[in-house]
């Protein structure tokens, strides 16, 4: 099903049959306790809780995401009249090796939106960075190239993620990167990219978002640049303070820290790539995720 099918209400052939085999929009409200055996919470966001679970109906381990119905409704109201697809509709439309697979979405008997996702055997990229995991050693460029592939796929299919950060990336034990959490994702169309929406993780908001200007795909590229900076240096480009507004002012008015000062031994060519990816002006960044990937691939030292 394509973007405009979602936006204008067309239904994919066989959608009802798909729901019955655990793939698609489920028209029947689900009793979580009866269908799923929860084995522990694996994460929590501002609008959702995520659990590892066994799906008795599908007979497999899955990841169950339960959305807060009031917070989700409040977020969706920001796009009132624009026919914004739900997170479930967006996720079901994404098919890429570096994007977590969504099998089903719908409502619980309590009225909560839910998603049934593939279970990813691995850790969050944020965990790997914070613990200085040896899994990162020699793999940093490869992981960022995989992330660029996922981003380019989304942009090619007219979606913006809008919340790219280390917290929203998983890395499997086999080294496969998986982009997750599409709660803030929007269609990449003029109606959805007008200025004003500052929703998102504060650390990765592009300057044009902070200034409430119209946006495009380069907000995701800026966020990917911040993510890359953190992966290679272990720190954010701008030193944090307790004040979000002060952090925003710094991002708008001061240059980022030099990654070479934070990570001795980091090459000049990689430093140039990282700094270009988080340029204040969108026109000074890489034009596409593919271009960002190409620049990373050309870095002389590949085993960071």
mmCIF file of C-alpha atoms in Angstrom, residues 222 274-282 284-286:
data_model
loop_
_atom_site.group_PDB
_atom_site.id
_atom_site.type_symbol
_atom_site.label_atom_id
_atom_site.label_comp_id
_atom_site.label_asym_id
_atom_site.label_seq_id
_atom_site.Cartn_x
_atom_site.Cartn_y
_atom_site.Cartn_z
ATOM 1 C CA UNK A 222 20.952 16.664 10.769
ATOM 2 C CA UNK A 274 30.755 14.878 10.940
ATOM 3 C CA UNK A 275 30.841 18.677 11.008
ATOM 4 C CA UNK A 276 29.284 18.973 7.547
ATOM 5 C CA UNK A 277 26.466 16.641 8.571
ATOM 6 C CA UNK A 278 25.413 19.014 11.382
ATOM 7 C CA UNK A 279 25.878 22.308 9.558
ATOM 8 C CA UNK A 280 23.584 25.047 10.849
ATOM 9 C CA UNK A 281 22.226 25.799 7.375
ATOM 10 C CA UNK A 282 20.422 22.923 5.689
ATOM 11 C CA UNK A 284 25.461 23.201 3.819
ATOM 12 C CA UNK A 285 24.667 19.634 4.905
ATOM 13 C CA UNK A 286 24.746 16.530 2.768
#
